XYZ file of C-alpha atoms in Angstrom:
423
model
C -15.717 -1.743 5.458
C -13.882 -5.042 5.106
C -10.829 -5.857 7.200
C -8.702 -8.846 7.918
C -9.025 -9.787 11.571
C -5.423 -9.375 12.691
C -2.298 -7.397 11.914
C -1.004 -3.873 12.397
C -2.510 -2.276 9.275
C -6.204 -3.101 9.983
C -5.994 -1.691 13.519
C -4.375 1.563 12.381
C -6.766 1.937 9.438
C -9.770 1.542 11.737
C -8.453 4.160 14.184
C -7.688 6.686 11.428
C -11.052 6.091 9.710
C -12.885 6.496 13.029
C -11.118 9.774 13.867
C -11.461 11.200 10.364
C -14.990 10.139 9.422
C -16.721 10.021 12.817
C -14.845 12.153 15.361
C -14.157 15.100 13.032
C -17.825 15.538 11.923
C -19.041 15.114 15.520
C -16.627 17.741 16.820
C -17.445 20.081 13.926
C -21.094 19.782 14.925
C -20.230 21.532 18.198
C -17.810 24.088 16.731
C -18.692 27.687 15.874
C -15.962 28.595 13.408
C -12.510 27.670 12.158
C -9.842 30.170 13.136
C -7.656 32.075 10.690
C -8.816 30.373 7.471
C -11.959 31.344 5.575
C -13.845 28.345 4.224
C -17.226 28.695 2.509
C -20.175 26.287 2.667
C -19.467 25.294 -0.941
C -15.896 24.385 0.041
C -17.214 22.300 2.930
C -19.652 20.430 0.697
C -17.089 19.657 -1.980
C -14.572 18.534 0.644
C -17.112 16.155 2.210
C -17.968 14.688 -1.206
C -14.283 14.233 -2.060
C -13.627 12.504 1.288
C -16.646 10.245 0.758
C -15.356 9.343 -2.710
C -11.947 8.544 -1.181
C -13.512 6.287 1.480
C -15.576 4.389 -1.112
C -12.536 3.893 -3.368
C -10.373 2.674 -0.485
C -13.115 0.331 0.769
C -13.482 -1.225 -2.671
C -9.718 -1.608 -2.957
C -9.598 -3.406 0.408
C -12.452 -5.704 -0.556
C -10.812 -6.595 -3.886
C -7.440 -7.146 -2.186
C -8.957 -9.478 0.404
C -10.894 -11.420 -2.212
C -7.683 -11.970 -4.193
C -5.660 -12.898 -1.112
C -8.329 -14.741 0.836
C -6.119 -17.730 1.491
C -3.234 -15.607 2.716
C -5.046 -13.451 5.272
C -4.165 -15.504 8.332
C -1.095 -14.501 10.267
C 1.628 -17.125 10.168
C 3.621 -17.732 13.348
C 7.173 -17.593 12.047
C 10.297 -18.483 13.968
C 12.248 -15.220 14.079
C 16.028 -15.475 13.703
C 18.199 -13.582 16.198
C 21.541 -14.766 14.886
C 22.058 -13.547 11.305
C 24.628 -10.814 10.921
C 27.027 -10.374 8.034
C 29.423 -8.088 6.260
C 26.756 -5.728 4.828
C 25.221 -5.070 8.242
C 28.684 -4.541 9.717
C 29.621 -2.026 6.973
C 26.326 -0.120 7.377
C 26.875 0.147 11.138
C 30.375 1.534 10.488
C 28.950 4.058 8.002
C 26.244 4.974 10.479
C 28.855 5.631 13.169
C 30.908 7.742 10.739
C 27.925 9.917 9.752
C 26.876 10.367 13.390
C 30.387 11.443 14.438
C 30.664 13.759 11.438
C 27.268 15.452 11.783
C 26.330 17.374 14.953
C 22.708 17.418 13.745
C 22.489 13.606 13.631
C 24.419 13.349 16.892
C 21.781 15.587 18.465
C 19.147 12.909 17.786
C 20.932 10.179 19.738
C 19.718 9.555 23.296
C 17.621 12.694 23.258
C 15.528 12.978 26.418
C 14.751 16.700 26.193
C 12.517 18.789 23.951
C 13.626 22.179 22.671
C 11.638 25.170 21.466
C 12.167 26.878 18.114
C 14.180 29.572 19.866
C 16.508 26.971 21.410
C 17.279 25.577 17.953
C 17.702 28.980 16.346
C 14.610 28.632 14.136
C 13.633 32.236 13.444
C 10.860 33.577 11.217
C 9.655 31.012 8.695
C 12.632 28.708 9.223
C 11.739 25.036 9.663
C 13.609 21.867 10.605
C 14.027 21.206 6.886
C 16.378 24.178 6.765
C 18.542 22.531 9.440
C 18.408 19.002 8.032
C 19.108 20.366 4.556
C 22.728 20.685 5.724
C 22.964 16.892 6.119
C 23.666 14.818 2.999
C 20.845 12.724 1.578
C 22.924 9.548 1.941
C 23.456 10.237 5.654
C 19.712 10.814 6.155
C 19.033 7.428 4.526
C 21.773 5.527 6.394
C 20.961 7.010 9.813
C 17.578 5.261 10.407
C 18.841 2.034 8.781
C 21.972 1.930 10.931
C 19.901 2.721 14.000
C 17.730 -0.369 13.395
C 20.838 -2.521 12.763
C 22.486 -1.350 15.997
C 19.230 -1.852 17.901
C 18.771 -5.441 16.654
C 22.393 -6.367 17.385
C 22.076 -5.070 20.933
C 18.903 -7.163 21.346
C 20.767 -10.217 19.987
C 23.505 -9.765 22.595
C 21.015 -9.289 25.449
C 18.913 -12.290 24.351
C 21.939 -14.532 24.972
C 21.661 -13.949 28.719
C 20.319 -17.191 30.168
C 21.017 -17.198 33.898
C 19.439 -13.887 34.901
C 15.964 -13.559 33.276
C 14.974 -10.429 35.220
C 18.238 -8.736 34.322
C 17.710 -9.698 30.670
C 14.221 -8.144 30.662
C 15.615 -4.996 32.294
C 18.328 -4.621 29.648
C 15.851 -5.253 26.803
C 13.537 -2.529 28.111
C 16.491 -0.132 28.462
C 17.545 -0.872 24.864
C 13.973 -0.213 23.655
C 13.804 3.067 25.588
C 17.150 4.163 24.151
C 15.900 3.450 20.616
C 12.759 5.495 21.262
C 14.937 8.335 22.581
C 16.650 8.437 19.161
C 13.455 8.707 17.070
C 10.762 10.480 19.112
C 12.067 13.992 18.468
C 14.401 15.621 15.990
C 14.902 18.637 18.198
C 11.848 20.846 18.017
C 9.183 18.580 16.590
C 7.753 15.758 18.737
C 6.606 12.814 16.616
C 3.855 10.792 18.263
C 3.898 8.571 15.180
C 7.529 7.599 15.836
C 6.747 7.103 19.511
C 4.098 4.560 18.513
C 6.548 2.864 16.115
C 9.049 2.644 18.974
C 6.441 0.908 21.145
C 5.582 -1.491 18.297
C 9.293 -2.302 18.036
C 9.395 -3.011 21.761
C 6.336 -5.273 21.565
C 7.759 -7.286 18.661
C 11.171 -7.626 20.321
C 9.458 -8.979 23.438
C 7.441 -11.364 21.225
C 10.692 -12.780 19.883
C 12.467 -13.079 23.235
C 9.382 -14.197 25.207
C 7.149 -16.051 22.693
C 5.029 -17.620 25.470
C 4.067 -14.276 27.037
C 2.213 -12.724 24.090
C -1.048 -12.093 25.962
C 0.706 -10.115 28.700
C 2.826 -8.290 26.118
C -0.309 -7.307 24.140
C -1.976 -5.812 27.237
C 1.183 -3.926 28.253
C 1.774 -2.774 24.665
C -1.759 -1.377 24.258
C -1.450 0.462 27.582
C 1.949 1.844 26.608
C 0.654 3.152 23.258
C -2.004 5.133 25.146
C 0.603 6.482 27.558
C 3.028 7.612 24.829
C 0.231 9.361 22.904
C -0.715 11.351 26.019
C 2.920 11.983 26.954
C 3.778 12.941 23.394
C 0.896 15.421 23.347
C 2.199 17.087 26.513
C 5.749 17.220 25.156
C 4.483 18.722 21.896
C 2.858 21.537 23.857
C 6.168 22.118 25.621
C 7.938 22.331 22.260
C 5.465 25.068 21.289
C 6.703 27.043 24.302
C 3.587 26.521 26.455
C 4.366 26.347 30.164
C 0.876 25.229 31.259
C 0.655 21.495 30.552
C -2.195 20.626 32.885
C -4.788 18.001 31.951
C -7.322 20.742 31.212
C -4.935 22.615 28.897
C -3.960 19.473 26.999
C -7.630 18.464 26.631
C -8.712 21.913 25.386
C -5.814 22.142 22.935
C -6.191 18.726 21.328
C -9.778 17.595 21.803
C -11.462 20.085 19.511
C -12.693 20.178 15.925
C -9.868 22.306 14.558
C -7.065 20.096 15.909
C -8.690 16.807 14.884
C -9.447 18.243 11.448
C -5.840 19.315 10.904
C -4.259 16.226 12.466
C -6.323 13.740 10.447
C -6.517 15.831 7.250
C -10.260 16.282 7.504
C -12.805 18.644 5.994
C -11.073 22.038 6.080
C -7.614 20.774 4.975
C -9.276 18.964 2.046
C -11.295 22.109 1.232
C -8.105 24.154 1.118
C -6.557 21.466 -1.055
C -9.405 21.965 -3.538
C -8.499 25.681 -3.565
C -4.945 24.740 -4.525
C -6.282 22.584 -7.354
C -8.378 25.463 -8.701
C -5.803 28.225 -8.245
C -2.655 26.338 -9.301
C -4.097 23.850 -11.789
C -1.712 24.935 -14.553
C 1.339 24.137 -12.405
C 0.738 20.396 -12.177
C 3.183 18.210 -14.080
C 4.706 14.707 -14.163
C 7.922 16.249 -12.853
C 6.124 17.403 -9.696
C 4.848 13.846 -9.143
C 8.453 12.638 -9.278
C 9.461 15.260 -6.709
C 6.576 14.299 -4.395
C 7.450 10.586 -4.536
C 11.253 10.619 -4.874
C 12.261 14.040 -3.552
C 13.817 12.625 -0.373
C 15.711 9.799 -2.093
C 19.399 10.733 -2.497
C 20.237 12.242 -5.893
C 16.855 11.225 -7.358
C 15.839 14.777 -8.256
C 19.220 15.407 -9.901
C 19.011 12.157 -11.874
C 15.514 13.034 -13.133
C 16.482 16.673 -13.689
C 13.789 18.113 -11.404
C 15.932 19.724 -8.686
C 14.337 23.144 -9.215
C 10.728 21.946 -8.759
C 9.096 22.179 -5.346
C 6.782 19.623 -3.784
C 3.036 20.167 -4.224
C 2.627 20.936 -0.517
C 4.481 24.240 -0.994
C 1.546 25.436 -3.126
C -0.768 24.517 -0.242
C 1.310 26.624 2.148
C 1.115 29.566 -0.263
C -2.696 29.354 -0.223
C -3.178 28.817 3.534
C -0.258 31.032 4.633
C 0.509 28.418 7.315
C 3.660 26.355 6.758
C 2.904 23.958 9.627
C -0.188 22.511 7.910
C -0.105 19.226 5.978
C -1.707 19.032 2.558
C -3.966 15.925 2.561
C -3.131 12.993 0.307
C -6.491 13.211 -1.449
C -5.825 16.894 -2.250
C -2.366 16.211 -3.707
C -3.857 13.385 -5.756
C -6.688 15.674 -6.912
C -4.154 18.306 -7.959
C -2.065 15.824 -9.929
C -4.696 13.484 -11.428
C -8.027 15.351 -11.432
C -11.371 14.514 -9.837
C -11.897 11.063 -11.353
C -8.524 9.676 -10.244
C -8.226 11.709 -7.032
C -8.170 8.651 -4.680
C -5.217 7.051 -6.498
C -2.580 7.813 -3.815
C -4.930 6.678 -1.042
C -5.719 3.398 -2.797
C -2.052 2.686 -3.560
C -0.872 3.325 -0.002
C -3.770 1.350 1.481
C -2.908 -1.674 -0.651
C 0.778 -1.273 0.200
C -0.089 -1.185 3.916
C -1.977 -4.490 3.661
C 0.772 -6.050 1.549
C 3.569 -4.912 3.887
C 1.552 -6.169 6.866
C 1.220 -9.550 5.188
C 4.969 -9.648 4.535
C 5.617 -8.625 8.133
C 3.655 -11.628 9.416
C 5.928 -13.897 7.369
C 9.240 -12.301 8.321
C 11.894 -14.757 9.469
C 14.429 -12.362 10.993
C 14.104 -9.342 13.262
C 15.752 -6.932 10.801
C 13.109 -7.419 8.104
C 10.286 -7.534 10.658
C 11.150 -4.114 12.077
C 11.536 -2.561 8.623
C 8.155 -3.985 7.572
C 6.588 -2.523 10.726
C 7.841 0.921 9.681
C 6.557 0.475 6.135
C 3.178 -0.846 7.318
C 2.693 1.941 9.833
C 3.456 4.876 7.545
C 1.363 3.476 4.694
C -1.543 2.787 7.079
C -1.865 6.440 8.145
C -2.090 7.657 4.533
C -5.288 9.593 5.290
C -3.679 11.587 8.113
C -0.516 12.590 6.233
C 0.532 12.801 2.582
C 2.743 11.234 -0.054
C 5.711 13.507 0.774
C 5.828 12.451 4.435
C 5.126 8.794 3.644
C 7.902 8.550 1.049
C 10.331 10.418 3.330
C 9.851 7.644 5.922
C 9.493 4.783 3.416
C 12.679 5.027 1.377
C 15.145 4.290 4.238
C 13.195 1.137 5.163
C 12.913 0.003 1.531
C 16.676 0.447 1.122
C 17.212 -1.235 4.507
C 15.201 -4.277 3.399
C 17.285 -4.520 0.227
C 20.491 -4.393 2.303
C 19.202 -7.130 4.633
C 18.288 -9.301 1.637
C 21.739 -8.738 0.111
C 23.386 -9.444 3.463
C 21.469 -12.718 3.865
C 22.405 -13.876 0.358
C 26.084 -13.169 0.977
C 25.834 -14.868 4.391
C 24.237 -17.986 2.882
C 26.787 -18.058 0.062
C 29.687 -17.855 2.531
C 28.222 -20.586 4.748
C 27.670 -22.820 1.709
C 31.210 -22.158 0.477
C 32.716 -23.051 3.856
C 30.714 -26.282 4.122
C 31.681 -27.291 0.572
C 35.367 -26.851 1.389
C 34.997 -28.898 4.562
C-alpha cells in the first residue's frame, strides 16, 4: 500500500484498512458463530474475494494518484486568515439562527450534553431518527451544519483577539471547541464517534492557527484526546441503547469482538449480505437509484430528477437482513449498481476524493475552508466503514459551505477593491 507521509486522509485510511483487513479476520478466527444472520461458507468466500478485489483496486488508485501528483504531496504551511467575514457569512448565520429558533428538533442539538434512549425520544417500533428529522426541511438541514461552522469560526476570531491574558484566551478557545462538539456529537439518540473525532480535529486545527509554535504539544494532546473521545463515545453509545452497566468489562465485551468489528467496519458478513441483495434484487437496480443514493439528501434534488418515489439501495439491504440498524457496505452498493467488474467504483472515487480534499486542506488560506475540507476529507476517508448514502449526507453541506465561502471572499475582495479605487 502506498501512502503520502502526512495529512489526515492517509492516517484514517491506514486505521480503517487495519481494522477491516487485519482485526476483523483475526477476531473471526476466535469466533464461533455470527448471531441472528445465517451466512454460508460460500457467502464468506465470495465476500472475502470481493473485499480483496476492492483493496487491490483502491491500492492501485492511490498509487496512480500519487504518481500523478508526486510534486504536490508535501504539506504546505499556509498562513491561515482569521479576519475574513462578509455579507454572505452574515446572511447564513442569520438564516441559521432563524432555522434553529423555528425548529425544536434543531434546537435540541445545540449544547447537548445528555444522551437519550429511544423511549425518551418517542421512537417506537421500527421508527428511526430519520422519521424525526424528516419533519425538518432539507434547506434547514443543509444550512444548520454550515451556520454552525460559521458561528464557531467567528467566535474563535473574537477570542483570538485577546492579547493580554493568554491563559484566559486558551480557556475560552477550549470552551468554544467543547461547545461545538456538544452540537454535533449526538442528534438525540444516536452517538456519533465519527463526529466526535471531527470535533477534536477542529480543535487541533484551531489551536494550530492560534498557537502555530506549539504544534508538537498540540499533536500529542490531540492524539490523546481522540483516544479518549472514542472510549467515551463508546460508553455513551451503550447508554443510548439503554444499558445501565457501563463498566470497562462490559464495554470491552460489547465492542471488542468479531461481530461488532465486522459490522462497524463493513467487513465479511455485511459484504456477504450485500451479495445476497445483489442476487435477490438484481432487477431493481437503475440509474434513478444511483441518483437517489448520491443526491437523496440534497434539497429538492430528488424532485428535480423526478425520483422522489425511489428508495435508497440500503433499504433493500434492510429487507434482506431484517435489521434496520445495519449499514450496507459501499462495495455491496457498488456491486448492486455496477456489477462485479466495476464493484470497487464507489470505493475508488471516494478514496481519490479523500486524497484530493486532504491536499486542498493543506493549502487552505482561511479557517472556514480548512474546517470544511477537514469534514470532506474525513467522511471520504472512511468510505470502507460506511456507504455512499452516509458519505453524501455529510458531504453536501460542506460542499455548499465551501461554495458560499468562495462567493463571500469574491464579494469581499470586490468591495475592498471598489473602496480603494474610490479613495
